[in-house]
Coordinates of C-alpha atoms and ligand atoms in Angstrom, one line a residue:
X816 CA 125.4 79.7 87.8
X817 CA 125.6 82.1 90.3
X818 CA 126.5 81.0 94.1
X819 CA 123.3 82.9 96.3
X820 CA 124.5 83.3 99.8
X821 CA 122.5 86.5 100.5
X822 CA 119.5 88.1 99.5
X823 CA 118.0 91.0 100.1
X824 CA 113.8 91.3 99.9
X825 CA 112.7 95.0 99.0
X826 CA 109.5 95.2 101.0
X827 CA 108.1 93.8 104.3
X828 CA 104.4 93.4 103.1
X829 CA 102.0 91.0 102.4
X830 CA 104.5 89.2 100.0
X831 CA 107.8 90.6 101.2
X832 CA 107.7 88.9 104.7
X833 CA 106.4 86.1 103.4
X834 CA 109.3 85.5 101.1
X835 CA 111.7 86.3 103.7
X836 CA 110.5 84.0 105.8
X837 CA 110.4 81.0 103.2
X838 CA 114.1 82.5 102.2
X839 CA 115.3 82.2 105.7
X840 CA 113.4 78.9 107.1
X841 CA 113.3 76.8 104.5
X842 CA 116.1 78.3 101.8
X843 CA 118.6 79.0 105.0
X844 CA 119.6 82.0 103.4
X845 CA 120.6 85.6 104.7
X846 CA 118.2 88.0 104.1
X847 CA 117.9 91.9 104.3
X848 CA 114.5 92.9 104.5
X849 CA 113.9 96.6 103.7
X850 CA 110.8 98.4 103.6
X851 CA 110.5 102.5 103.6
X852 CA 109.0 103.0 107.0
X853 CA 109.6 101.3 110.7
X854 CA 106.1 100.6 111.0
X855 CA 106.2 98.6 107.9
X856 CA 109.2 96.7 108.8
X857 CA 108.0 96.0 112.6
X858 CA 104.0 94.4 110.8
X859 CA 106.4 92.7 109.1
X860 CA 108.8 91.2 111.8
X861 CA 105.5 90.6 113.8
X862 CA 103.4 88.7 110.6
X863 CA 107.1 86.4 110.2
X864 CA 107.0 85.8 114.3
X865 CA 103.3 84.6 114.5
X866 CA 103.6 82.6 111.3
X867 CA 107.1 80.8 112.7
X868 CA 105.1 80.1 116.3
X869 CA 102.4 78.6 114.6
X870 CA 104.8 75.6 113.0
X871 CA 106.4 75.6 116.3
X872 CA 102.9 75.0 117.5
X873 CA 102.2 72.2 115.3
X874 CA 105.7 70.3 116.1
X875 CA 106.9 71.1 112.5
X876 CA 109.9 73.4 113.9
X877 CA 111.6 73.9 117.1
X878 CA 112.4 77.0 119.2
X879 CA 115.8 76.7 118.4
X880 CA 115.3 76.6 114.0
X881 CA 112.2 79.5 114.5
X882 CA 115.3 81.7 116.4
X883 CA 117.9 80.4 114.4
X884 CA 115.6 81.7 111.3
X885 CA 114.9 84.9 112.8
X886 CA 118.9 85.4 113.4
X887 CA 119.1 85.2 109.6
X888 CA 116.8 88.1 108.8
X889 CA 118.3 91.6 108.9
X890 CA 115.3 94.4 108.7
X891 CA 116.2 97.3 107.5
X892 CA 115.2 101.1 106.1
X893 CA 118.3 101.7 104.6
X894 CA 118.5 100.4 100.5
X895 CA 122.5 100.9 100.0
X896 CA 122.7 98.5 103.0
X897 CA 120.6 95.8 102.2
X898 CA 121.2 95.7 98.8
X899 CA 125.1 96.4 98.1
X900 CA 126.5 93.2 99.4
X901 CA 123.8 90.8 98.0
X902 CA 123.4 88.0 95.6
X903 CA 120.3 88.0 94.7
X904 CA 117.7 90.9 95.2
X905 CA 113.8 90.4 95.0
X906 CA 111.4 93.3 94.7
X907 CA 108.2 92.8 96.4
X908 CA 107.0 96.8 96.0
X909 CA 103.7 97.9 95.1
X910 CA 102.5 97.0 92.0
X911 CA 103.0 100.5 90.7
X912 CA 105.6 100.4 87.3
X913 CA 107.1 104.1 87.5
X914 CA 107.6 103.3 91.6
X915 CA 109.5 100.1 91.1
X916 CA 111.3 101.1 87.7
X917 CA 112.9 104.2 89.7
X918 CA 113.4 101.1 92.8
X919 CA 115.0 99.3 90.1
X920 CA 117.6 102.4 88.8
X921 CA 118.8 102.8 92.6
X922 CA 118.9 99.1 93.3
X923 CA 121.8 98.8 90.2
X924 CA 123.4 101.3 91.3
X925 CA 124.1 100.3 94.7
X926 CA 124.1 96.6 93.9
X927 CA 127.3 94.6 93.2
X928 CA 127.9 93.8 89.5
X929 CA 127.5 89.8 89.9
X930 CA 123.5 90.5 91.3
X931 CA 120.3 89.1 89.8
X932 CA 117.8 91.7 90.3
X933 CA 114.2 89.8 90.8
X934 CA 111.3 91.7 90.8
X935 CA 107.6 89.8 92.5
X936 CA 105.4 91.7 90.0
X937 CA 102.1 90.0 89.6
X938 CA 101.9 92.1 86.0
X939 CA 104.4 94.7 85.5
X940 CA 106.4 93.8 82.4
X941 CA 109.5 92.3 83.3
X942 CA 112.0 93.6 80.0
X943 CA 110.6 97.5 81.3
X944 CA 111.4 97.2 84.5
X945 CA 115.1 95.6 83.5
X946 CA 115.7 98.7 80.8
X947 CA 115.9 100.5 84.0
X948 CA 118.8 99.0 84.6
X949 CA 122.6 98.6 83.3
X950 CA 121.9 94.5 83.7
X951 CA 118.9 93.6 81.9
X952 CA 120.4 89.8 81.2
X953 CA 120.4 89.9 85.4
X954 CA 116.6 90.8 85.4
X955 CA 114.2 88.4 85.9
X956 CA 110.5 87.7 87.4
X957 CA 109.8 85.5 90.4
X958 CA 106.4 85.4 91.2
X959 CA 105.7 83.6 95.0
X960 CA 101.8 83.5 95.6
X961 CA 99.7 84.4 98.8
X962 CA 101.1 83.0 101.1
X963 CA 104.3 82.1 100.4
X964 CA 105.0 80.5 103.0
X965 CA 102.3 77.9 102.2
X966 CA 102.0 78.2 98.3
X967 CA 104.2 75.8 96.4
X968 CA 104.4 77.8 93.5
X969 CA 106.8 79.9 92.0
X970 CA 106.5 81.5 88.2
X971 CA 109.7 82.1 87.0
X972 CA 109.8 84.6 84.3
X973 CA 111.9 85.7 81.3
X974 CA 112.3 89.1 80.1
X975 CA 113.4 90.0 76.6
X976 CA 117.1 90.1 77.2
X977 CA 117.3 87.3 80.9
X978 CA 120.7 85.3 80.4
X979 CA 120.1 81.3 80.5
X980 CA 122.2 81.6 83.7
X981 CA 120.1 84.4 85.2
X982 CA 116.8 81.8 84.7
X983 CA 119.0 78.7 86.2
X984 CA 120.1 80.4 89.3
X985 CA 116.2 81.6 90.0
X986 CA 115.3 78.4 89.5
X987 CA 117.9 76.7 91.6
X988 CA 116.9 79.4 94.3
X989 CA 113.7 78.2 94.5
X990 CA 114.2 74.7 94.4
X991 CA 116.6 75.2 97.4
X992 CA 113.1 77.1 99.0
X993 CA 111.1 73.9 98.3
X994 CA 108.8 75.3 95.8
X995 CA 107.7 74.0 92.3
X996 CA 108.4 76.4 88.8
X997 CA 106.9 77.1 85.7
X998 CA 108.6 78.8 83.5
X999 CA 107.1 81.6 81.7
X1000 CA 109.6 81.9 78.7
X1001 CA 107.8 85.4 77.0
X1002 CA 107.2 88.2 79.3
X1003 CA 103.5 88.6 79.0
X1004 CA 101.3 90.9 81.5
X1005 CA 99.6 88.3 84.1
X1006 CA 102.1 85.5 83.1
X1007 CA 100.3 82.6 83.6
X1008 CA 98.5 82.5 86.6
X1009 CA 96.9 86.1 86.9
X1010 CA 96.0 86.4 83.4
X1011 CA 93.3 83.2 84.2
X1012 CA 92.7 84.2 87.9
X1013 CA 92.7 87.9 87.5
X1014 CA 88.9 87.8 85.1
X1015 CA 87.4 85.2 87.5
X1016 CA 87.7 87.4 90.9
X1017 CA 86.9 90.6 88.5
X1018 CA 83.4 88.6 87.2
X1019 CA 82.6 87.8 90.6
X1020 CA 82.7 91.0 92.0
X1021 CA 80.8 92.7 88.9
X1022 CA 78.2 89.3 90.0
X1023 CA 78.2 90.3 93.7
X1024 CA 77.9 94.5 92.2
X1025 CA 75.1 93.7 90.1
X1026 CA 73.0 91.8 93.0
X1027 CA 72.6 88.3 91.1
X1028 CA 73.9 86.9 94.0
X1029 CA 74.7 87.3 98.1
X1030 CA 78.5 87.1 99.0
X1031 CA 78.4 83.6 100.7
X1032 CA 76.6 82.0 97.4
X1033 CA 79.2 83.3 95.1
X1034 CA 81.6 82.0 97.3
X1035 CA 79.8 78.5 98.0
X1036 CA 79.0 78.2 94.4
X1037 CA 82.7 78.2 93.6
X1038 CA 84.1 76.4 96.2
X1039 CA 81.8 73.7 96.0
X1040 CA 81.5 73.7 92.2
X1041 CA 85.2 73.8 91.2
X1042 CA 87.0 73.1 94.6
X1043 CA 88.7 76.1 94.9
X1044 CA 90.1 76.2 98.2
X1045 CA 88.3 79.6 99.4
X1046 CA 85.3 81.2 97.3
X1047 CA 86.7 83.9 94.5
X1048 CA 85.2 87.3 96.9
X1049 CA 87.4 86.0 100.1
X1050 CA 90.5 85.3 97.5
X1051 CA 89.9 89.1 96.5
X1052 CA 90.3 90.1 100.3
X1053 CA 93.5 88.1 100.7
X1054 CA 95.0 89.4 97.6
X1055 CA 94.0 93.0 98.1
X1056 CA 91.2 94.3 95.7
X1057 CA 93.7 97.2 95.0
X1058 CA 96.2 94.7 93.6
X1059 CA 93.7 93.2 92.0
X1060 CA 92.8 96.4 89.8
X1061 CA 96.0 97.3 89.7
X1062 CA 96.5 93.8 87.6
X1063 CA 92.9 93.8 85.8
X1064 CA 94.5 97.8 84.6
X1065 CA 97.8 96.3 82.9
X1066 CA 96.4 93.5 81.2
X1067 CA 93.6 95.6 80.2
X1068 CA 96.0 98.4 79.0
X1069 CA 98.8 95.7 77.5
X1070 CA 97.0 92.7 76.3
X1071 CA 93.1 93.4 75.7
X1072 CA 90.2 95.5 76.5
X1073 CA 88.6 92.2 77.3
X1074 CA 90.1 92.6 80.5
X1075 CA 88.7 95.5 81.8
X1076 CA 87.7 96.4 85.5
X1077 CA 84.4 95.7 86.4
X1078 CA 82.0 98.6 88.2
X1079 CA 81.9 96.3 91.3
X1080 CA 85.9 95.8 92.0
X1081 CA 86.7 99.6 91.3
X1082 CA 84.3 100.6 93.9
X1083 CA 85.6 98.8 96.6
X1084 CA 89.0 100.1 95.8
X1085 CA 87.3 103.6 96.0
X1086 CA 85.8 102.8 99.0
X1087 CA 89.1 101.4 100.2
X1088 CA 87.6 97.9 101.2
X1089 CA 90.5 96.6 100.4
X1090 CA 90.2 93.7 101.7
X1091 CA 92.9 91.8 105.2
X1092 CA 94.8 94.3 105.0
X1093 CA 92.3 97.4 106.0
X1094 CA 90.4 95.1 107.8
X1095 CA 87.1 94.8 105.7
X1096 CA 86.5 94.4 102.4
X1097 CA 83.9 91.5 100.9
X1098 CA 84.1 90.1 104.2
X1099 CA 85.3 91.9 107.7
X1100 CA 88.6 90.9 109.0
X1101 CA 88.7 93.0 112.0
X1102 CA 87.3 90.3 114.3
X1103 CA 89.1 87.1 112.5
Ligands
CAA2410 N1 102.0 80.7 108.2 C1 102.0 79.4 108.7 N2 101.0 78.6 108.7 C2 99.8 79.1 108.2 C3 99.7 80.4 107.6 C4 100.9 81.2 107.7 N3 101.0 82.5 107.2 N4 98.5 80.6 107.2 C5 97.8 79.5 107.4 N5 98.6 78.6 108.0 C6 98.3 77.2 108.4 C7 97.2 77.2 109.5 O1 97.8 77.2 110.8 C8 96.5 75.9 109.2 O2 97.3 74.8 109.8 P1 96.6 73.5 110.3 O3 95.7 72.9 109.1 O4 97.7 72.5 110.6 O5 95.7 73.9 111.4 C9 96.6 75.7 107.7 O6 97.7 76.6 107.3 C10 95.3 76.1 107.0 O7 95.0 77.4 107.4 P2 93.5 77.9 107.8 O8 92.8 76.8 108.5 O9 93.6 79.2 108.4 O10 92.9 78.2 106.4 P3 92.7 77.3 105.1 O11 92.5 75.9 105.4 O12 91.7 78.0 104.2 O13 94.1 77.4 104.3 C11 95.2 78.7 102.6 C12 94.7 78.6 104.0 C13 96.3 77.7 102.4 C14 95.6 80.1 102.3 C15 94.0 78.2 101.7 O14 92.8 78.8 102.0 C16 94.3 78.5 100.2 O15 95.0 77.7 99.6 N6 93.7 79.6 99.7 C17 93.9 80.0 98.3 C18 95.1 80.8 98.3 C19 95.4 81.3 96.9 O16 94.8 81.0 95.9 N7 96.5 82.0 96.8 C20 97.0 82.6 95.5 C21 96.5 83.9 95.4 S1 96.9 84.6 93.9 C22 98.4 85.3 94.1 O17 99.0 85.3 95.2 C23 99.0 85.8 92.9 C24 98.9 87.2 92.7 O18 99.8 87.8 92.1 C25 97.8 88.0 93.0

């Protein structure tokens, strides 16, 4: 297997802080967290303070482990420096294939020759994005879900050519974060998770769309029917209705038509209600 001492997380966003904050608190690991822009990296550094104070708050963590946490996080704009001297390097980009295939081609080239290259994808075919590299026995999915730092779940994920010892390390590195695997052992768009979740938040937006019912009923109804713990239209506000298209668009392009978009979800995308992180989407953030 191979010995993880630092990692470097490619993107500080809704996912990327998260996982370098479960990397750094729980997983005691080094971390290089590199996003494109400042502003990116300083939401970021902000989202990772105010989630740290809060287990301070609650007694679960002292001062001392939330700074001795934030000592291990190195933000950064610069790729060549967080990935060259890394271990392991997760992708948490947007889930866009031609962005993070071209992501992927620098990343090998600037990463040592020993590195697992793990990408966060919630769709994106795992075996393309590693034929953009020299290494695809190195490449291999890790999916963390909103919010990691809460979520116990990790999908580990095999693409076409991921080495047995590739899949082992991954799996040791999240057992070392506290988190429970599956293992997806075929690459498949949505793995396991998204391919059931991603049609239920696209059916109740097309329900909320078509007016068959208000917001909070379609919420209620599935919260209190099947226990979810937050109605499917607030679920599509925390995972970004943009992501969520993005997702609905691969499996509907890769797996079956049956998956298309509704009416409902692209227009909110349109209207870039995208959800927490503009502020408003089903529901308006601005204020919570
Ligand atoms: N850091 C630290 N603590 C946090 C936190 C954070 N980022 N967010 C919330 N918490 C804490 C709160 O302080 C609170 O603590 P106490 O109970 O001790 O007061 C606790 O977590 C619960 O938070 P809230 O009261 O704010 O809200 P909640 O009870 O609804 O729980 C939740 C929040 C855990 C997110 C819960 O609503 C939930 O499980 N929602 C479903 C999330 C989900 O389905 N995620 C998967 C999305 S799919 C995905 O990610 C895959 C993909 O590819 C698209």
């Amino acid at each position: 297997m191979t010995e993880i001492k630092k990692i470097a997380v490619l993107g500080a966003g809704l996912m990327g802080h998260g996982i370098t904050q479960v990397a750094t608190q729980i997983g005691k690991f080094e971390v290089y967290m590199r996003d494109i822009e400042q502003r990116f990296i300083d939401n970021g550094m902000t989202m990772i303070r105010e989630s740290l104070q809060r287990f301070v708050k609650k007694g679960q963590m002292t001062e001392t482990q939330m700074n001795e946490t934030l000592a291990r996080i190195h933000p950064t704009l610069d790729l060549k420096e967080a990935v060259s001297t890394a271990d392991l390097i997760i992708e948490a980009a947007p889930e866009n294939i031609e962005l993070k295939k071209a992501l992927f081609r620098e990343v090998d080239n600037y990463a040592p020759e020993h590195a697992i290259i793990a990408s966060n994808t919630s769709s994106v075919s795992i075996t393309e994005l590693a034929s953009a590299t020299k290494r695809p026995q190195k490449v291999c999915g890790m999916h963390f879900f909103n919010p990691p730092q809460l979520m116990k779940l990790i999908e580990v994920i095999r693409g076409a050519q991921t080495s047995d010892e590739t899949t082992q390390t991954i799996l040791e590195v999240a057992r070392r974060m506290e988190k429970e695997t599956v293992l997806v052992k075929k690459d498949c768009p949505g793995f396991i998770v998204n391919r059931i979740l991603i049609p239920a938040l696209n059916e109740a937006a097309a329900i909320y769309w078509e007016g068959t019912a208000d917001r909070d009923d379609i919420d209620k109804a599935i919260k209190l029917g099947l226990n979810w713990p937050m109605g499917p239209l607030m679920l599509l506000d925390y995972i970004g209705s943009d992501t969520t298209l993005a997702i609905a668009e691969v499996l509907t392009k890769e797996l079956d038509p049956k998956f298309h978009p509704s009416t409902g979800l692209k227009q909110m995308v349109k209207a870039q209600l995208l959800g927490r992180k503009t502020g408003k989407g089903f529901y308006d953030w601005t204020q919570r």
